[in-house]
Tab-separated table of C-alpha atoms (C1' of nucleotides) in Angstrom:
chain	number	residue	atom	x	y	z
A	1	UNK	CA	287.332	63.417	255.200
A	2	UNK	CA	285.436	66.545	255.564
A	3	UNK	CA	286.837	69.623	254.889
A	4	UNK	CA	285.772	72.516	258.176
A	5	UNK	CA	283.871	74.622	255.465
A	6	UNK	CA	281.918	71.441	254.314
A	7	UNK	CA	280.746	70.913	258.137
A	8	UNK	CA	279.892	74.145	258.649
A	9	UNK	CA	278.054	74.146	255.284
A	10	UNK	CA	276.201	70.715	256.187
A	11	UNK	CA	275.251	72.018	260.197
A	12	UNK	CA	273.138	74.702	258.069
A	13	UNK	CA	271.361	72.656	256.111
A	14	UNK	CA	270.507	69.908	258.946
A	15	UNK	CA	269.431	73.236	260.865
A	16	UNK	CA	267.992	74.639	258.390
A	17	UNK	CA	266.090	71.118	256.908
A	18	UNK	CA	264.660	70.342	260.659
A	19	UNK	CA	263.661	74.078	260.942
A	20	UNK	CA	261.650	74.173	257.549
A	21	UNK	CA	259.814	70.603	258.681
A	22	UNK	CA	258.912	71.712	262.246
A	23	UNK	CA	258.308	75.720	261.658
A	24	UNK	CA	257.690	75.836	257.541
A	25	UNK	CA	259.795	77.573	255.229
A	26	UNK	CA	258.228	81.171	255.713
A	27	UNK	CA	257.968	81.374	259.467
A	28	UNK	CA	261.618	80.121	259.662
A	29	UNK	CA	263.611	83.267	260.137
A	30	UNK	CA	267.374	83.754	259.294
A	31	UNK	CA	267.517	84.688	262.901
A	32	UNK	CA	266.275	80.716	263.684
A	33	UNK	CA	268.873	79.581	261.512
A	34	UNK	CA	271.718	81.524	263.402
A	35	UNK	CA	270.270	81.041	267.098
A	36	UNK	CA	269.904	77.031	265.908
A	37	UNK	CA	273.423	76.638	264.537
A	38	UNK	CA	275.720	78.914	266.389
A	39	UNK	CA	276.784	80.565	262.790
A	40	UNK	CA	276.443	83.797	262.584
A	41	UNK	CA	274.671	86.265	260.202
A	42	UNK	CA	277.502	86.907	257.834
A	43	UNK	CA	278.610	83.745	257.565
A	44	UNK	CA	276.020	81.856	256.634
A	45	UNK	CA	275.852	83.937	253.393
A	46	UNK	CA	279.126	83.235	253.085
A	47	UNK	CA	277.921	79.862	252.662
A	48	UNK	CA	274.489	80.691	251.013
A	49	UNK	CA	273.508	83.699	248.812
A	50	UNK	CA	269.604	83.550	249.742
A	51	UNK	CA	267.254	82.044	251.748
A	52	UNK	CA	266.089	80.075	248.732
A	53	UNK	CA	269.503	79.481	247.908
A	54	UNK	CA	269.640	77.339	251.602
A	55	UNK	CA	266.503	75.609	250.980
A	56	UNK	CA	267.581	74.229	247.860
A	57	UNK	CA	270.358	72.403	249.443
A	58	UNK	CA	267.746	71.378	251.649
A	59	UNK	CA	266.296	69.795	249.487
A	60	UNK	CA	268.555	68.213	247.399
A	61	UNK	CA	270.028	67.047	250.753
A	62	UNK	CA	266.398	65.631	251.498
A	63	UNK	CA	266.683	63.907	247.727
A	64	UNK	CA	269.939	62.241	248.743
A	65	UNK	CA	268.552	60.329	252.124
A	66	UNK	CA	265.481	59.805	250.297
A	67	UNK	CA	267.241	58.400	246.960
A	68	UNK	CA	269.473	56.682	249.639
A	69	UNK	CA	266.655	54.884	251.415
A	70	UNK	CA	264.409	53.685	248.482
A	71	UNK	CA	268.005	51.965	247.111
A	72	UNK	CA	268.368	50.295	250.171
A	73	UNK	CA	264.360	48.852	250.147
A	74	UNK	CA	265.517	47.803	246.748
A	75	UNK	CA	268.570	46.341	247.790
A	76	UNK	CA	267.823	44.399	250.749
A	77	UNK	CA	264.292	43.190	249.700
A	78	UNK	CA	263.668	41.553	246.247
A	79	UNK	CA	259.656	41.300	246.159
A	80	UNK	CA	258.296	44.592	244.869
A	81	UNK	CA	254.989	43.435	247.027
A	82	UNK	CA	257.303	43.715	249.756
A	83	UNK	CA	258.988	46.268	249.052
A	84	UNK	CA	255.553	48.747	248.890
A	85	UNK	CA	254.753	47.365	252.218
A	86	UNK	CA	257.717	48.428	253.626
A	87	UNK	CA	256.465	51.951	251.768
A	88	UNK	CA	253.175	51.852	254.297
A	89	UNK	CA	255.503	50.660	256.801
A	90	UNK	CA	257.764	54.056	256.665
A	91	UNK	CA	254.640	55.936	257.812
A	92	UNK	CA	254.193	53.845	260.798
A	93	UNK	CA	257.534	54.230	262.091
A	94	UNK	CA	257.598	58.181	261.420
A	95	UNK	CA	254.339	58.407	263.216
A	96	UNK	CA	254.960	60.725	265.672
A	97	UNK	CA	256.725	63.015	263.709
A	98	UNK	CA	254.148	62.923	260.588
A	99	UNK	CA	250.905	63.596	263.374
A	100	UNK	CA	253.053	66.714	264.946
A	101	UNK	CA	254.274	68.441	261.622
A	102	UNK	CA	252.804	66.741	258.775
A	103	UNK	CA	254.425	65.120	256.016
A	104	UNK	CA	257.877	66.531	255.188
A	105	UNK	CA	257.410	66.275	251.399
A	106	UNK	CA	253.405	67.847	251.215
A	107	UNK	CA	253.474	70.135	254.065
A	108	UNK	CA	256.049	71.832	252.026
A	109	UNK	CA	254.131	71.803	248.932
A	110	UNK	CA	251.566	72.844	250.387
A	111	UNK	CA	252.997	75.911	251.734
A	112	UNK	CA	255.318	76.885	248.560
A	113	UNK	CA	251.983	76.014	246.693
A	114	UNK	CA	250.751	79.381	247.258
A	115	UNK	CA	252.109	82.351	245.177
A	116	UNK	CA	255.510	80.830	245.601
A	117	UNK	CA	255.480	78.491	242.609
A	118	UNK	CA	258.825	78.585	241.591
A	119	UNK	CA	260.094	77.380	244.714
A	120	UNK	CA	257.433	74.994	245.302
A	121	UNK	CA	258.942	73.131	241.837
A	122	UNK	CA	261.724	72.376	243.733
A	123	UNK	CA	259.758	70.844	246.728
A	124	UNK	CA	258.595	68.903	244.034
A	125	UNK	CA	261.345	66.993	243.215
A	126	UNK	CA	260.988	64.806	246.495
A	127	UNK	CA	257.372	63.632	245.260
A	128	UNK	CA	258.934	62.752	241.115
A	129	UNK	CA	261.677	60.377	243.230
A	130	UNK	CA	259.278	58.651	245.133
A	131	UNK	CA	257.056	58.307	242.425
A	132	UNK	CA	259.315	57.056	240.149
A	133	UNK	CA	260.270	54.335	242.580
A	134	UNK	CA	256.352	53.692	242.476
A	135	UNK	CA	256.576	53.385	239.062
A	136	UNK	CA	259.127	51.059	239.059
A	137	UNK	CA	257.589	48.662	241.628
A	138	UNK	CA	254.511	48.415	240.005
A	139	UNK	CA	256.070	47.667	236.774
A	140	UNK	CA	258.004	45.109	237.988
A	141	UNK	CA	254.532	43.175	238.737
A	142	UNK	CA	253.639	43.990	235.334
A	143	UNK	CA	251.777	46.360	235.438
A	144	UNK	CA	252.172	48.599	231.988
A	145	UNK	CA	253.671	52.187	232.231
A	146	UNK	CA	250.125	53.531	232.091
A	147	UNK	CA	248.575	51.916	234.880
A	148	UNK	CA	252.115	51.501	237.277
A	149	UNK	CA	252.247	55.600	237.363
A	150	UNK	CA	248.344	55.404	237.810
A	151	UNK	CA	248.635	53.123	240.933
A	152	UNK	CA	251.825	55.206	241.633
A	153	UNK	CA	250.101	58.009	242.208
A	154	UNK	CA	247.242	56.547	244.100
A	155	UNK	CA	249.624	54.536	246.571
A	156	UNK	CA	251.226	58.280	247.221
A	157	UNK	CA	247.207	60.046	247.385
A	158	UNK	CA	246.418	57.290	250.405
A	159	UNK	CA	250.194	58.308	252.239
A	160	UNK	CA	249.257	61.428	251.983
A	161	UNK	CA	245.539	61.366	252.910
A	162	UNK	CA	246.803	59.705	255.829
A	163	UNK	CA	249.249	61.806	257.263
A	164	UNK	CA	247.307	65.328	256.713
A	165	UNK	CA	244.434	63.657	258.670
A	166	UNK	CA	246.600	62.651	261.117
A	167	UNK	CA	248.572	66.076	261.226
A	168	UNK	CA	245.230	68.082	261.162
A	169	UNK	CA	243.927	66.573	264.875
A	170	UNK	CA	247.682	66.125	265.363
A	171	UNK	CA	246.875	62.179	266.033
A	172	UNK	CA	249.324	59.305	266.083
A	173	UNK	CA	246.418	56.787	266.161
A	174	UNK	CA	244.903	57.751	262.863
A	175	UNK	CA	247.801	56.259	261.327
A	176	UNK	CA	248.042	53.197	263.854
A	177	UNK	CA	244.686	52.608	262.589
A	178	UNK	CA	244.786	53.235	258.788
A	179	UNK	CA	248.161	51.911	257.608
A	180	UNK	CA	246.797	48.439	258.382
A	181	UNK	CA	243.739	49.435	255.553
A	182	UNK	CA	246.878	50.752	253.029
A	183	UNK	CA	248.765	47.887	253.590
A	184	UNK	CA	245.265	45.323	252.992
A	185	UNK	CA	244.936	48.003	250.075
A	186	UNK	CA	248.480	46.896	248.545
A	187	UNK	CA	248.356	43.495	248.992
A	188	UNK	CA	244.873	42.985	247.081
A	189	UNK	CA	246.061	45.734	244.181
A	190	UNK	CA	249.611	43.804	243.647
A	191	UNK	CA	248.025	40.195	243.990
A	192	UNK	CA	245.290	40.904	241.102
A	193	UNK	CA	248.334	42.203	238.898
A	194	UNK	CA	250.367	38.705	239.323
B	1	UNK	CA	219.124	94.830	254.904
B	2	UNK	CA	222.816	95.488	255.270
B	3	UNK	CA	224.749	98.206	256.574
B	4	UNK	CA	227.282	100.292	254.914
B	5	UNK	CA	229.850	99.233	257.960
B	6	UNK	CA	228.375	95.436	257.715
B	7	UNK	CA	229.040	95.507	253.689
B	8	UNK	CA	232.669	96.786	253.996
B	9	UNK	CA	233.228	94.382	256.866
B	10	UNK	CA	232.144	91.826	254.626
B	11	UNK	CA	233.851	93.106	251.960
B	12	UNK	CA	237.423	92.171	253.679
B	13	UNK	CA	236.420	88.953	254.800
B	14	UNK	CA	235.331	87.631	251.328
B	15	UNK	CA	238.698	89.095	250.097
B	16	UNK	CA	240.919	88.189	252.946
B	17	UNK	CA	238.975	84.847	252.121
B	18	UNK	CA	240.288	84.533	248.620
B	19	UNK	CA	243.537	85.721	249.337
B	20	UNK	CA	244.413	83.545	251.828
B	21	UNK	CA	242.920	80.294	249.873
B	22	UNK	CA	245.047	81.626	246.912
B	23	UNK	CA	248.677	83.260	248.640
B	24	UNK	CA	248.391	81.437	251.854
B	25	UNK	CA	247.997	83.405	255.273
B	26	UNK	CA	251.445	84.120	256.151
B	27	UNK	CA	252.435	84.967	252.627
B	28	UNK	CA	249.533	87.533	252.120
B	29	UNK	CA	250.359	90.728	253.821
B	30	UNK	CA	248.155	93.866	255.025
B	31	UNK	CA	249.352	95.678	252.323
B	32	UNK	CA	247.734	93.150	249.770
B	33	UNK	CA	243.944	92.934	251.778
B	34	UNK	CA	243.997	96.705	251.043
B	35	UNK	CA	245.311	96.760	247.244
B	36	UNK	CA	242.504	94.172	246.666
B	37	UNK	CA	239.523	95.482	248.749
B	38	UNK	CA	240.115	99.707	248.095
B	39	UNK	CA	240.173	99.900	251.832
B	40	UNK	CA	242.407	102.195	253.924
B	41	UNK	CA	244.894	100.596	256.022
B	42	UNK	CA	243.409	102.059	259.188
B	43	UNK	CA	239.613	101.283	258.164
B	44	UNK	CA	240.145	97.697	258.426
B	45	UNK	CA	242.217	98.088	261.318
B	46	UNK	CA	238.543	99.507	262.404
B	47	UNK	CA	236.685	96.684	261.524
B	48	UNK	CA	239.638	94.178	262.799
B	49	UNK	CA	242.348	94.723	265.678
B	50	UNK	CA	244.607	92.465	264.264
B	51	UNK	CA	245.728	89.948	261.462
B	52	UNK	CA	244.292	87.194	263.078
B	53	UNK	CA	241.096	88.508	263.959
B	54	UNK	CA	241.150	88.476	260.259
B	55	UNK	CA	241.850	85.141	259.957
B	56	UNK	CA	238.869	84.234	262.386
B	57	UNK	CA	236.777	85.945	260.882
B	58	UNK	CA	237.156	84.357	257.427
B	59	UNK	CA	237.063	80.903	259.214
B	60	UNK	CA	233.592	81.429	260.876
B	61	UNK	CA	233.116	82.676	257.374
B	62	UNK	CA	234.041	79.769	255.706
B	63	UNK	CA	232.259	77.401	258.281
B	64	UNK	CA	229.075	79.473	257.612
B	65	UNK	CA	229.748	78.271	253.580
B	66	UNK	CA	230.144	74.660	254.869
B	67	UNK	CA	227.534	74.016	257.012
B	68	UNK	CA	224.747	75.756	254.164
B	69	UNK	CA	225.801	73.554	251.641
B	70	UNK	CA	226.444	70.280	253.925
B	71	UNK	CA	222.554	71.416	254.983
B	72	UNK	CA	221.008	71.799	251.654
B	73	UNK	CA	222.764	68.415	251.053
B	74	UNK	CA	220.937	66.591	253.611
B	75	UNK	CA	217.532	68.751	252.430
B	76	UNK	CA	217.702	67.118	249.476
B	77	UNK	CA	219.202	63.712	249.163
B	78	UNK	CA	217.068	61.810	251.379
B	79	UNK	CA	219.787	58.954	250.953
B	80	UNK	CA	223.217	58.843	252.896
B	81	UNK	CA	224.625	56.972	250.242
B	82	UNK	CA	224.496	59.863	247.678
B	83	UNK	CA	224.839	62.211	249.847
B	84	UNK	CA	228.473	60.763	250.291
B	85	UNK	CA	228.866	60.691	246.375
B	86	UNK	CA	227.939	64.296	246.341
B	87	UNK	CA	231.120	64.638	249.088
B	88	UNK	CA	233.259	62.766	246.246
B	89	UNK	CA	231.427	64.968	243.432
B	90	UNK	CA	232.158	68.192	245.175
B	91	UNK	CA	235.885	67.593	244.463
B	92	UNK	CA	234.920	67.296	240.849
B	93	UNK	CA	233.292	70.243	240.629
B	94	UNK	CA	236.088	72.460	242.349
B	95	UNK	CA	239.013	70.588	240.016
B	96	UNK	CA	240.524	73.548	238.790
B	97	UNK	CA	241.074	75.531	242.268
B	98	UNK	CA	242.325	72.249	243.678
B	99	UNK	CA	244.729	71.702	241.282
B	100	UNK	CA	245.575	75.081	241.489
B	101	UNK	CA	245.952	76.130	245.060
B	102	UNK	CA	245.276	73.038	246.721
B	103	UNK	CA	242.498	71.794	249.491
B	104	UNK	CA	240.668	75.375	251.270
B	105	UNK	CA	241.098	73.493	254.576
B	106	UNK	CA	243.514	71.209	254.278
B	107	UNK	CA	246.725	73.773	253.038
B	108	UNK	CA	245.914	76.131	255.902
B	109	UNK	CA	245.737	73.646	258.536
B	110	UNK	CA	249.252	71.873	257.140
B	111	UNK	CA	250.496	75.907	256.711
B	112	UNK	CA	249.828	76.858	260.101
B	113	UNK	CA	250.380	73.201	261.605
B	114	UNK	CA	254.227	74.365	261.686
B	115	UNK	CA	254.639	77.263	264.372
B	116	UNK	CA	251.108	78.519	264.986
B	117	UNK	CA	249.066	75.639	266.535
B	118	UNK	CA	246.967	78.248	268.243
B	119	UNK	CA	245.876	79.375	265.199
B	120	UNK	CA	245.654	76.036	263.309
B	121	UNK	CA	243.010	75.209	265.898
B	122	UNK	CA	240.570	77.749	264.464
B	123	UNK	CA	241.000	76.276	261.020
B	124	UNK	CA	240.549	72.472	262.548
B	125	UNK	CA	237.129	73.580	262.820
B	126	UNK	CA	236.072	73.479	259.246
B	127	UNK	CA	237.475	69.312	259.159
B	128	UNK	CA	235.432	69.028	262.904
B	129	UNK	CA	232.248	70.215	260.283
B	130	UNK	CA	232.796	67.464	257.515
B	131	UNK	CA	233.402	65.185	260.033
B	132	UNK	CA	230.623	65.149	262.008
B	133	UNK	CA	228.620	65.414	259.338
B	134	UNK	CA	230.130	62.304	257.451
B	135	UNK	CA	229.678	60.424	260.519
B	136	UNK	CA	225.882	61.742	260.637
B	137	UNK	CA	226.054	59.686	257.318
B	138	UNK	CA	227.642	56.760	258.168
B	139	UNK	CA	225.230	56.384	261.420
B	140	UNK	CA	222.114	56.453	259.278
B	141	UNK	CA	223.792	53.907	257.356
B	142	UNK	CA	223.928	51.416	260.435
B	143	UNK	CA	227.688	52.346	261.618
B	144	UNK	CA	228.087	52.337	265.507
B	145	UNK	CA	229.942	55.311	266.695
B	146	UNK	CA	232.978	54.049	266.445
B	147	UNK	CA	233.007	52.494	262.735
B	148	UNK	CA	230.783	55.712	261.416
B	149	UNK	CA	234.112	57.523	262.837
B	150	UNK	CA	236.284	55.732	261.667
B	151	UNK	CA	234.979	56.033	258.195
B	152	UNK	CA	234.276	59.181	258.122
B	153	UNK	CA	238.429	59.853	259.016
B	154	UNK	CA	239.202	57.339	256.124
B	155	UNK	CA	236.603	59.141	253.805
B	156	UNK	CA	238.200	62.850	254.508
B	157	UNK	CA	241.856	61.018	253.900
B	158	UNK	CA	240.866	60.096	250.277
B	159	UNK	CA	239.762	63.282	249.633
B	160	UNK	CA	242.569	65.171	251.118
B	161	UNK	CA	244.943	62.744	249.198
B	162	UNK	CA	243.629	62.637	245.958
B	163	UNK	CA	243.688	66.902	246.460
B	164	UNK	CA	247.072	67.164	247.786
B	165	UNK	CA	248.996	64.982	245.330
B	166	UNK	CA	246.756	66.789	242.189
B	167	UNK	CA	248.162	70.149	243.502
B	168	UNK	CA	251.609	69.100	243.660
B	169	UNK	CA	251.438	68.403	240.320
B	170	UNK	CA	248.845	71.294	239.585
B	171	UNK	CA	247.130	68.524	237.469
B	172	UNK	CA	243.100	68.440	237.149
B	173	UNK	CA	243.218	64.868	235.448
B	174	UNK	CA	244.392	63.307	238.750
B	175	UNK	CA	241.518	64.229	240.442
B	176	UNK	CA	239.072	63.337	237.239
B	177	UNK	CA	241.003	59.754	237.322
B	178	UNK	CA	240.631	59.278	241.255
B	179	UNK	CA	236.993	60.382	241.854
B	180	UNK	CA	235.532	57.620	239.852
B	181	UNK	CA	237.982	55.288	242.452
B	182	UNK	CA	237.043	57.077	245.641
B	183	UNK	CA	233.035	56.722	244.485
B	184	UNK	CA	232.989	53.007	243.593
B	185	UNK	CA	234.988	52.905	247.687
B	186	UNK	CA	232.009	55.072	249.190
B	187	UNK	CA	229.396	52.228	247.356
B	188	UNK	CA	231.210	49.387	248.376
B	189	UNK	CA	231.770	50.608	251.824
B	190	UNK	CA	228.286	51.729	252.452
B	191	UNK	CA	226.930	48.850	250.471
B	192	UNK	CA	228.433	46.135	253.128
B	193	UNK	CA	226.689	48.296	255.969
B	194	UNK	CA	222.902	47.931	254.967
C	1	DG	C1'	286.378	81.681	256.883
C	2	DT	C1'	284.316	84.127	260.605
C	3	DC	C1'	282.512	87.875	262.748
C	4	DT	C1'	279.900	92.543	264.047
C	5	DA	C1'	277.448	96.287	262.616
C	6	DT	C1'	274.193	97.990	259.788
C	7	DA	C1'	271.638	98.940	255.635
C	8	DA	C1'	267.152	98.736	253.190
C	9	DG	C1'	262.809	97.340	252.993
C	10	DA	C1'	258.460	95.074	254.405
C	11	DA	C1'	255.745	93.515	258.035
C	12	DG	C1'	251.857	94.440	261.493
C	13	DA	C1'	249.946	97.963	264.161
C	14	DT	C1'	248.755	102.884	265.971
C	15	DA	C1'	247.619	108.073	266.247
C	16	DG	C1'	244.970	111.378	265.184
C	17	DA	C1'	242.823	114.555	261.526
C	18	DC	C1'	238.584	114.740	259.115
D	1	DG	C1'	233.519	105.492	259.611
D	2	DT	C1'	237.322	106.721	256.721
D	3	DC	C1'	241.644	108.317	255.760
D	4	DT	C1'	246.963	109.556	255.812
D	5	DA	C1'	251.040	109.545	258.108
D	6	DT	C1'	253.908	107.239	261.025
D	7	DC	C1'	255.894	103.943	264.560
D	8	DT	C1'	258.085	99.774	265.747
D	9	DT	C1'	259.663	95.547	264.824
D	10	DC	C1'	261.200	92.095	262.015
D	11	DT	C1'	262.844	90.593	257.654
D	12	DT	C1'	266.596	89.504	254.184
D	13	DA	C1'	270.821	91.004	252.783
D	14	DT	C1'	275.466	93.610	252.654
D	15	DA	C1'	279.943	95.937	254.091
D	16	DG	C1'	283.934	95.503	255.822
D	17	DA	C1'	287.088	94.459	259.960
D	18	DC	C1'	289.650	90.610	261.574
DNA sequence: GTCTATAAGAAGATAGAC
DNA sequence: GTCTATCTTCTTATAGAC
C-alpha cells in the first residue's frame, strides 16, 4: 500500500519522465511539470530539491522498468539467441514512439552530452544496464568477456543507428524496414559463436 | 574580397557554429555568442533578428561545409566504392570531437526533435545532403532507386550508431574498433552490386 | 503536506546614442 | 555599424500561510 506522499511523489516523476522523452530535459519547464500534474510550485520541491534532483528519480525510475523488463526476457525465454531477438523486437513494437521522439535512452544523452556532463553520467546508467545484459547474452553463447562487450556494444550502435534515422525524418518505416536486417544481423553473429 | 560587415557576420556564424556543436543550441545562450566572438549584444542583433536566424544561418553554413567536401570527394575518387570508405574514414578522422560532443548533425536534430520540430527541419537538411549523395553512390554502383535508398538510410544508421554509442561513453576506441566493421559492410555490400 | 506569492537571476530582444 | 542600457518574459527556487 502506497502511502498519499509516495503517489504524489511517483505522479511527478511519470510527468516528469514522459515530459523529458517528448520535450527534452531543458525545454521542459517547472511550469510543464505543474500544468501536467496538477501539483503545484511549492510542493513539488517539497518533494524534490532541484530540477536535477527530479530527473534523477527519473531515471532511476526508468532503470527499474528497464531492469524489470530485461529480467522478464530472461525469465520467460531461455535461448540467449532468442532472447536478443526479442532485443530487435522491442524497437519494432516502440516504433511509433522511437520515429516521433527518438530513443528515450540516446536522445537524452545526446542532449545532457553537451556542457552538461555531470548529468549526462546519470543518463548513462540506462545504456551500462542494457549493456550489461548484452554482455551477458553473448557470453552465454560463449563468447569471451572481450568479444561479448564488443558485440554488446555493436548490437546497441545498430539500435541506435536505427532509431536516430528513423527519428531524424520522423519515419516509422525505417524501422519496419531495418529491424528485419538487425535481426538477420543477430542470427548469423550468434550462430557462428555456437 | 570581404567586407568588414561580411567578416563580423561571419565571425558569429563560425562561433555560433562551434558553440552550438559543443553546448548544444538551447543550452548556449546570447550572452555566450558575445563572450566568445567580442561582439556587442546589439551588433549581432544587427546582423541577426533573432536566435534562430542564428541557427539558420550556421545550418546553411554547415551545408555549405558538406556539400564542398562531399564535392571534392566525387572530384577525386573516380570510384563509388571508395568514395563510401572515405564516408566510413571521415568518422575516423573526426574521433575525438565525436567522442566528445557527439555527431554535428545527428545531436541537434535528436536535441531539437523534442519541442521544436520547426526548427529540427532546418537541421534535417544537412542528413537530406549525405543522403542524396550516398544514394548518388549507390546508383553508380547499379542500385535502382529504391535499393540505392535504402542503403544509403542503412549506411547513415551505422554511422550515426557507431557515433552515438562512442559519445555516450566519450570513448574514441569504439569508433577505431567499429570503422574497420562498418568498411568491410560498405565492400561487401557494394561488392554484391557490380 | 499543500498552497500562494514572490524573490532572484538569466533568457531573448529592443531603443536609441554615437 | 557599433555600442550601452534597458525591457520583458521566463526560469529555478524560496518563504511562509494554512
Amino acid at each position: 500500500m502506497r502511502s498519499k506522499g509516495d503517489q504524489v511523489r511517483h505522479l511527478i516523476v511519470e510527468t516528469a519522465n514522459r515530459l523529458f522523452y517528448e520535450g527534452g530535459y531543458n525545454h521542459t519547464s517547472f511550469t510543464d511539470i505543474v500544468d501536467a500534474t496538477d501539483v503545484q510550485r511549492g510542493n513539488i520541491y517539497y518533494y524534490f530539491k532541484t530540477k536535477d534532483d527530479i530527473l534523477r528519480a527519473v531515471i532511476d525510475h526508468r532503470l527499474e522498468v528497464i531492469t524489470d523488463m530485461l529480467n522478464s526476457w530472461s525469465r520467460e525465454e531461455k535461448d540467449p539467441r532468442i532472447r536478443l531477438i526479442n532485443f530487435a523486437r522491442m524497437l519494432l513494437e516502440n516504433a511509433n514512439d522511437l520515429a516521433r521522439f527518438g530513443c528515450p535512452m540516446g536522445t537524452i544523452n545526446a542532449e545532457l552530452g553537451k556542457g552538461q556532463r555531470d548529468l549526462q553520467r546519470i543518463t548513462r546508467a540506462m545504456f551500462d544496464t542494457f549493456r550489461g545484459w548484452l554482455v551477458s547474452q553473448y557470453r552465454q553463447l560463449g563468447a569471451n568477456s572481450r568479444l561479448a562487450d564488443e558485440l554488446a556494444m555493436e548490437t546497441l550502435a545498430r539500435a541506435q543507428g536505427i532509431t536516430m534515422v528513423a527519428h531524424v525524418y520522423e519515419d516509422v518505416d525505417t524501422i519496419k524496414r531495418e529491424i528485419p536486417k538487425f535481426e538477420a544481423w543477430l542470427r548469423r553473429t550468434t550462430e557462428t559463436l555456437k
